[in-house]
Coordinates of C-alpha atoms in Angstrom, one line a residue:
M28 CA -32.6 -35.6 -50.8
P29 CA -32.1 -33.4 -47.0
V30 CA -28.7 -32.9 -45.2
I31 CA -29.6 -34.5 -42.0
W32 CA -27.2 -32.5 -39.3
L33 CA -26.2 -34.6 -36.3
N34 CA -28.1 -33.8 -32.9
T35 CA -25.2 -32.7 -30.5
S36 CA -26.7 -30.6 -28.9
S37 CA -26.2 -31.6 -25.4
C38 CA -21.9 -31.4 -25.2
P39 CA -20.1 -28.9 -24.1
F40 CA -18.7 -26.7 -26.6
L41 CA -15.0 -25.8 -26.9
L42 CA -13.7 -22.3 -25.9
T43 CA -10.3 -21.2 -28.4
G44 CA -7.3 -19.4 -27.5
F45 CA -5.0 -18.6 -30.2
P46 CA -4.9 -20.6 -32.7
S47 CA -2.1 -21.9 -34.1
L48 CA 0.3 -20.7 -30.6
E49 CA -0.8 -23.6 -28.3
K50 CA 3.1 -23.9 -27.8
A51 CA 3.0 -20.5 -26.8
H52 CA 0.0 -19.8 -24.7
H53 CA 1.4 -20.0 -21.7
L54 CA 4.0 -16.7 -22.3
I55 CA 1.3 -15.4 -23.8
S56 CA -1.0 -14.8 -20.6
L57 CA 2.3 -13.1 -19.0
P58 CA 0.9 -9.6 -21.2
L59 CA -3.1 -10.6 -20.7
L60 CA -3.1 -11.9 -16.4
M61 CA -0.9 -8.3 -16.0
A62 CA -3.9 -6.6 -17.4
Y63 CA -5.9 -7.9 -15.5
I64 CA -4.6 -7.5 -12.3
S65 CA -3.9 -4.1 -13.0
I66 CA -7.7 -4.0 -13.7
L67 CA -8.8 -5.2 -10.9
L68 CA -6.1 -3.1 -8.3
G69 CA -7.2 0.0 -10.5
N70 CA -11.5 0.1 -10.5
G71 CA -10.3 -1.9 -6.8
T72 CA -8.5 1.4 -5.1
L73 CA -11.3 3.6 -6.7
L74 CA -14.4 1.6 -5.8
F75 CA -12.5 2.3 -2.3
L76 CA -11.8 6.0 -2.7
I77 CA -14.4 6.8 -3.4
K78 CA -17.0 4.5 -0.7
D79 CA -14.0 6.0 2.2
D80 CA -13.7 9.4 0.4
H81 CA -15.7 11.6 2.2
N82 CA -14.8 13.7 0.1
L83 CA -15.7 11.7 -2.9
H84 CA -19.2 11.2 -2.1
E85 CA -20.8 13.1 -4.7
P86 CA -22.4 12.7 -7.9
M87 CA -19.8 12.1 -10.2
Y88 CA -17.9 10.1 -8.4
Y89 CA -20.8 7.8 -7.2
F90 CA -20.9 7.6 -11.7
L91 CA -17.6 6.3 -11.1
G92 CA -17.9 4.1 -9.1
M93 CA -20.6 2.2 -11.4
L94 CA -18.0 2.2 -14.0
A95 CA -15.2 0.9 -12.1
A96 CA -17.5 -1.8 -10.8
T97 CA -18.8 -2.0 -14.5
D98 CA -15.3 -2.9 -15.8
L99 CA -14.2 -5.1 -12.5
G100 CA -17.9 -7.4 -13.8
V101 CA -16.9 -7.9 -17.4
T102 CA -12.8 -8.1 -16.9
L103 CA -14.0 -10.6 -13.2
T104 CA -16.8 -12.5 -16.1
T105 CA -14.2 -13.3 -19.0
M106 CA -10.6 -14.1 -16.8
P107 CA -11.4 -17.0 -15.5
T108 CA -12.6 -18.6 -18.3
V109 CA -9.6 -17.2 -20.4
L110 CA -6.5 -17.8 -18.6
G111 CA -7.7 -21.9 -17.8
V112 CA -7.8 -21.7 -21.6
L113 CA -4.4 -20.7 -21.8
W114 CA -2.8 -22.1 -18.7
L115 CA -4.6 -25.6 -18.5
N116 CA -6.1 -26.1 -21.6
H117 CA -9.2 -26.0 -20.1
R118 CA -11.6 -25.9 -23.4
E119 CA -15.0 -28.0 -22.4
I120 CA -17.4 -24.9 -21.3
G121 CA -21.5 -26.1 -20.4
H122 CA -24.0 -24.7 -23.0
G123 CA -25.2 -23.2 -18.7
A124 CA -22.3 -21.5 -18.4
C125 CA -21.7 -20.4 -21.9
F126 CA -25.0 -18.8 -22.9
S127 CA -24.3 -16.7 -18.7
Q128 CA -20.8 -15.8 -19.7
A129 CA -22.7 -14.0 -23.1
Y130 CA -25.1 -13.1 -21.5
F131 CA -23.2 -11.0 -18.5
I132 CA -20.6 -9.9 -21.2
H133 CA -23.3 -8.2 -23.3
T134 CA -25.1 -7.1 -20.6
L135 CA -22.1 -4.9 -19.0
S136 CA -21.8 -3.7 -22.4
I137 CA -24.8 -1.8 -22.6
V138 CA -23.9 -0.9 -18.9
E139 CA -21.2 1.0 -19.5
S140 CA -22.5 2.7 -22.2
G141 CA -26.1 3.6 -19.8
V142 CA -23.2 5.1 -17.0
L143 CA -21.3 7.1 -19.2
L144 CA -24.5 8.8 -20.3
A145 CA -24.8 9.3 -16.9
M146 CA -21.9 10.5 -16.3
A147 CA -22.9 13.1 -18.9
Y148 CA -25.6 14.1 -17.8
D149 CA -24.4 14.8 -14.1
R150 CA -21.3 16.5 -16.4
F151 CA -23.9 18.4 -18.1
V152 CA -26.3 19.4 -14.9
A153 CA -23.0 20.6 -13.3
I154 CA -22.2 23.6 -15.5
R155 CA -25.6 24.6 -16.3
N156 CA -27.6 24.8 -13.2
P157 CA -24.6 24.6 -10.7
L158 CA -26.7 26.0 -8.2
R159 CA -28.7 23.1 -7.9
Y160 CA -27.0 20.6 -8.2
T161 CA -27.3 18.5 -5.4
T162 CA -30.4 19.2 -5.4
I163 CA -31.4 17.8 -9.0
L164 CA -28.8 14.7 -8.6
T165 CA -29.4 13.8 -5.1
D166 CA -28.2 10.2 -3.6
T167 CA -31.6 9.0 -4.7
R168 CA -32.1 9.9 -8.0
V169 CA -28.3 8.9 -8.7
I170 CA -29.5 4.8 -7.2
K171 CA -33.2 5.5 -9.4
I172 CA -30.7 6.1 -12.6
G173 CA -27.8 3.0 -11.1
I174 CA -31.1 1.1 -11.5
G175 CA -32.7 2.0 -14.3
V176 CA -29.0 1.7 -16.6
V177 CA -28.9 -1.8 -15.0
M178 CA -32.6 -3.0 -15.5
R179 CA -32.0 -1.7 -19.7
A180 CA -29.1 -3.6 -19.9
G181 CA -30.1 -7.1 -18.4
L182 CA -33.6 -6.7 -20.2
S183 CA -32.6 -6.3 -23.2
I184 CA -29.9 -8.4 -24.0
M185 CA -32.4 -11.3 -22.5
P186 CA -34.4 -12.0 -24.8
I187 CA -31.7 -13.2 -27.4
I188 CA -30.1 -15.1 -24.7
I189 CA -33.0 -17.3 -23.4
R190 CA -33.5 -18.7 -27.2
L191 CA -30.3 -19.9 -26.9
H192 CA -30.7 -22.1 -24.5
W193 CA -33.7 -23.1 -27.4
F194 CA -31.9 -24.3 -30.8
P195 CA -30.7 -27.8 -31.4
Y196 CA -26.6 -27.3 -31.9
C197 CA -25.2 -30.0 -34.4
Q198 CA -22.0 -28.4 -36.2
S199 CA -18.9 -28.1 -34.9
H200 CA -18.9 -27.1 -30.9
V201 CA -15.2 -25.3 -31.7
L202 CA -16.0 -22.0 -30.7
S203 CA -13.7 -18.4 -31.5
H204 CA -13.0 -17.1 -28.4
A205 CA -11.4 -17.9 -25.0
F206 CA -15.5 -17.1 -23.9
C207 CA -19.0 -16.9 -24.7
L208 CA -20.1 -14.4 -27.5
H209 CA -23.8 -14.6 -28.7
Q210 CA -23.2 -13.7 -32.3
D211 CA -20.6 -16.8 -32.2
V212 CA -22.7 -19.5 -30.1
I213 CA -25.0 -18.3 -32.9
K214 CA -23.3 -20.3 -35.8
L215 CA -23.3 -23.0 -34.6
A216 CA -27.0 -23.4 -34.0
C217 CA -29.5 -25.2 -36.9
A218 CA -32.2 -23.4 -36.6
D219 CA -33.5 -20.4 -37.9
I220 CA -31.5 -17.5 -36.4
T221 CA -32.8 -15.1 -38.0
F222 CA -34.5 -13.4 -35.0
N223 CA -30.9 -13.9 -33.1
R224 CA -29.3 -11.8 -35.7
L225 CA -31.8 -8.6 -36.0
Y226 CA -32.3 -8.1 -32.5
P227 CA -28.9 -7.0 -31.9
V228 CA -28.5 -4.9 -34.4
V229 CA -31.5 -3.5 -32.7
V230 CA -30.5 -3.1 -29.5
V231 CA -26.9 -1.6 -30.3
F232 CA -28.8 0.8 -32.4
C233 CA -31.3 1.8 -29.8
M234 CA -28.7 2.0 -26.8
G235 CA -25.6 2.1 -28.3
L236 CA -25.8 4.6 -30.8
L237 CA -28.8 6.2 -29.2
D238 CA -26.4 7.0 -25.8
F239 CA -23.5 8.2 -28.1
L240 CA -25.5 10.7 -29.7
V241 CA -27.6 12.2 -26.8
I242 CA -23.3 12.1 -25.4
C243 CA -23.0 14.3 -27.5
F244 CA -25.7 16.3 -28.0
S245 CA -25.4 17.2 -23.6
Y246 CA -21.3 18.5 -24.6
F247 CA -23.1 20.3 -27.5
L248 CA -25.3 22.5 -24.7
I249 CA -22.1 21.8 -22.3
L250 CA -19.5 23.9 -24.5
K251 CA -22.5 26.1 -25.7
T252 CA -23.0 27.3 -21.7
V253 CA -18.8 27.7 -21.6
M254 CA -18.4 29.9 -24.4
S255 CA -20.8 31.8 -22.8
I256 CA -18.7 32.3 -19.5
A257 CA -16.7 35.5 -19.7
S258 CA -13.7 34.8 -17.3
T259 CA -11.0 32.7 -19.5
D260 CA -10.0 30.9 -15.9
E261 CA -14.0 29.3 -15.1
R262 CA -13.8 28.1 -18.9
T263 CA -11.1 26.2 -18.4
K264 CA -11.5 25.0 -15.3
A265 CA -15.6 24.3 -16.4
L266 CA -13.7 22.1 -19.1
N267 CA -11.2 20.6 -17.1
T268 CA -14.4 19.1 -15.6
C269 CA -15.0 17.3 -18.6
V270 CA -11.9 16.0 -20.2
S271 CA -11.6 12.6 -17.8
H272 CA -15.1 12.0 -19.0
I273 CA -14.8 12.5 -22.9
C274 CA -10.9 10.6 -22.7
C275 CA -13.9 7.5 -21.5
I276 CA -15.8 7.6 -23.6
L277 CA -13.5 8.0 -26.9
V278 CA -12.3 4.5 -25.2
F279 CA -14.6 3.1 -25.2
Y280 CA -16.0 4.0 -28.2
G281 CA -13.6 3.4 -30.5
T282 CA -12.7 0.1 -29.3
E283 CA -16.7 -0.9 -30.2
V284 CA -16.0 0.9 -33.5
G285 CA -12.6 -0.6 -33.9
L286 CA -13.8 -4.0 -33.1
T287 CA -17.4 -2.9 -35.6
F288 CA -15.1 -2.5 -38.8
I289 CA -12.4 -5.2 -37.8
H290 CA -15.0 -8.4 -38.5
R291 CA -17.3 -6.1 -40.9
F292 CA -14.8 -5.1 -43.1
G293 CA -12.0 -7.6 -42.3
K294 CA -12.9 -10.3 -44.3
N295 CA -9.2 -10.8 -45.6
I296 CA -7.7 -10.3 -42.6
P297 CA -6.4 -13.4 -40.7
H298 CA -8.4 -14.5 -37.7
I299 CA -5.6 -13.9 -34.9
V300 CA -5.9 -10.3 -36.0
H301 CA -9.5 -10.6 -35.3
I302 CA -8.7 -12.5 -31.6
T303 CA -7.1 -9.9 -30.7
V304 CA -9.1 -6.8 -30.9
S305 CA -11.9 -8.9 -29.9
Y306 CA -9.1 -8.6 -26.5
I307 CA -7.8 -5.8 -26.5
C308 CA -11.7 -4.3 -26.8
F309 CA -12.3 -5.9 -23.4
L310 CA -8.5 -4.9 -21.2
F311 CA -9.0 -2.1 -22.6
P312 CA -11.4 0.7 -21.5
P313 CA -11.2 -0.6 -18.2
F314 CA -7.4 -0.1 -17.7
M315 CA -7.6 3.0 -18.8
N316 CA -10.4 4.6 -17.3
P317 CA -9.5 4.0 -13.7
V318 CA -5.8 6.0 -15.2
I319 CA -7.6 8.2 -17.1
F320 CA -9.0 9.2 -13.8
S321 CA -6.0 8.7 -11.4
I322 CA -4.6 11.5 -13.8
K323 CA -7.0 14.3 -14.9
T324 CA -9.3 14.4 -11.3
K325 CA -7.7 16.2 -9.1
Q326 CA -10.2 15.2 -6.1
I327 CA -9.1 11.3 -7.2
Q328 CA -5.5 12.2 -7.0
I329 CA -5.9 13.7 -3.6
S330 CA -6.8 10.7 -2.6
L331 CA -4.8 8.1 -3.0
L332 CA -1.9 10.4 -1.9
R333 CA -3.8 10.4 1.6
L334 CA -4.1 7.0 0.9
F335 CA -0.8 5.8 0.0
S336 CA 0.9 8.9 2.5
P337 CA 2.4 7.8 5.7
P338 CA -0.3 7.1 8.8
Y339 CA 2.0 10.2 11.0
S340 CA 1.8 12.7 7.5
R341 CA -2.4 12.2 7.1
T342 CA -3.2 13.2 10.8
Q343 CA -1.2 16.7 9.9
P344 CA -2.8 20.2 8.8

């Protein structure tokens, strides 16, 4: 006898905070709120400095601005539903809003990978061809790279998100996070989801993994060039310009790999650990990127000091 599912496709999805810790949601929300505020202030300040300080009007800082804008986008996409669940216990989310949120979350993740790749290309050109740096990475070319990164991410994610609108949802409508993810939503579909299971694997391989391999290869060439420099001071100076970018790469791909391993091999790990790791994955890179560049990039430090110094001191030579 065939199994008949009750079609409840018109029902909204239900977001989930921290199961069995509902009474502590307000307390749990405090560190999350502090992290969100820090991310907004840190990345917002970076964008303001890059726009306001003419000394930062260079390709390296334009790409940094793209990274900060991406981190702001991820934060602003997830923050409303997370705080809504933890503060107000507002768990319902319509299908359209859920699919849109999933689209932006996954798109921005691929955008961040693409921006890190673009930043690696920037460092490659700056060290391998310093005399042609400004002629190769013109403002027009930087804009084209930025548009290409966004279009690549947006178009690659669109097929699986569009298909979500076609699926009937006749199982439980409870999602496992306080925000919508594609892999959560397809578990609730009562249809053939083979394409939606396989396609993301191809996207991750062709973009995320390929980006990482190209970044590694570019740094191999950079290191080869740096080691050919006779002066020790010049070698150190060249490598120092890459430290911030390398740290951001380790933070981003490290959290992604950690999340993948937890989901793939952590079947016996409590569900609360999966949820906590997912929050770390979304919050840690946007939180750390401004910190890393503020500590490791001298020109950013100078701009910050100029921004927060008294007005009279800015006019002094």
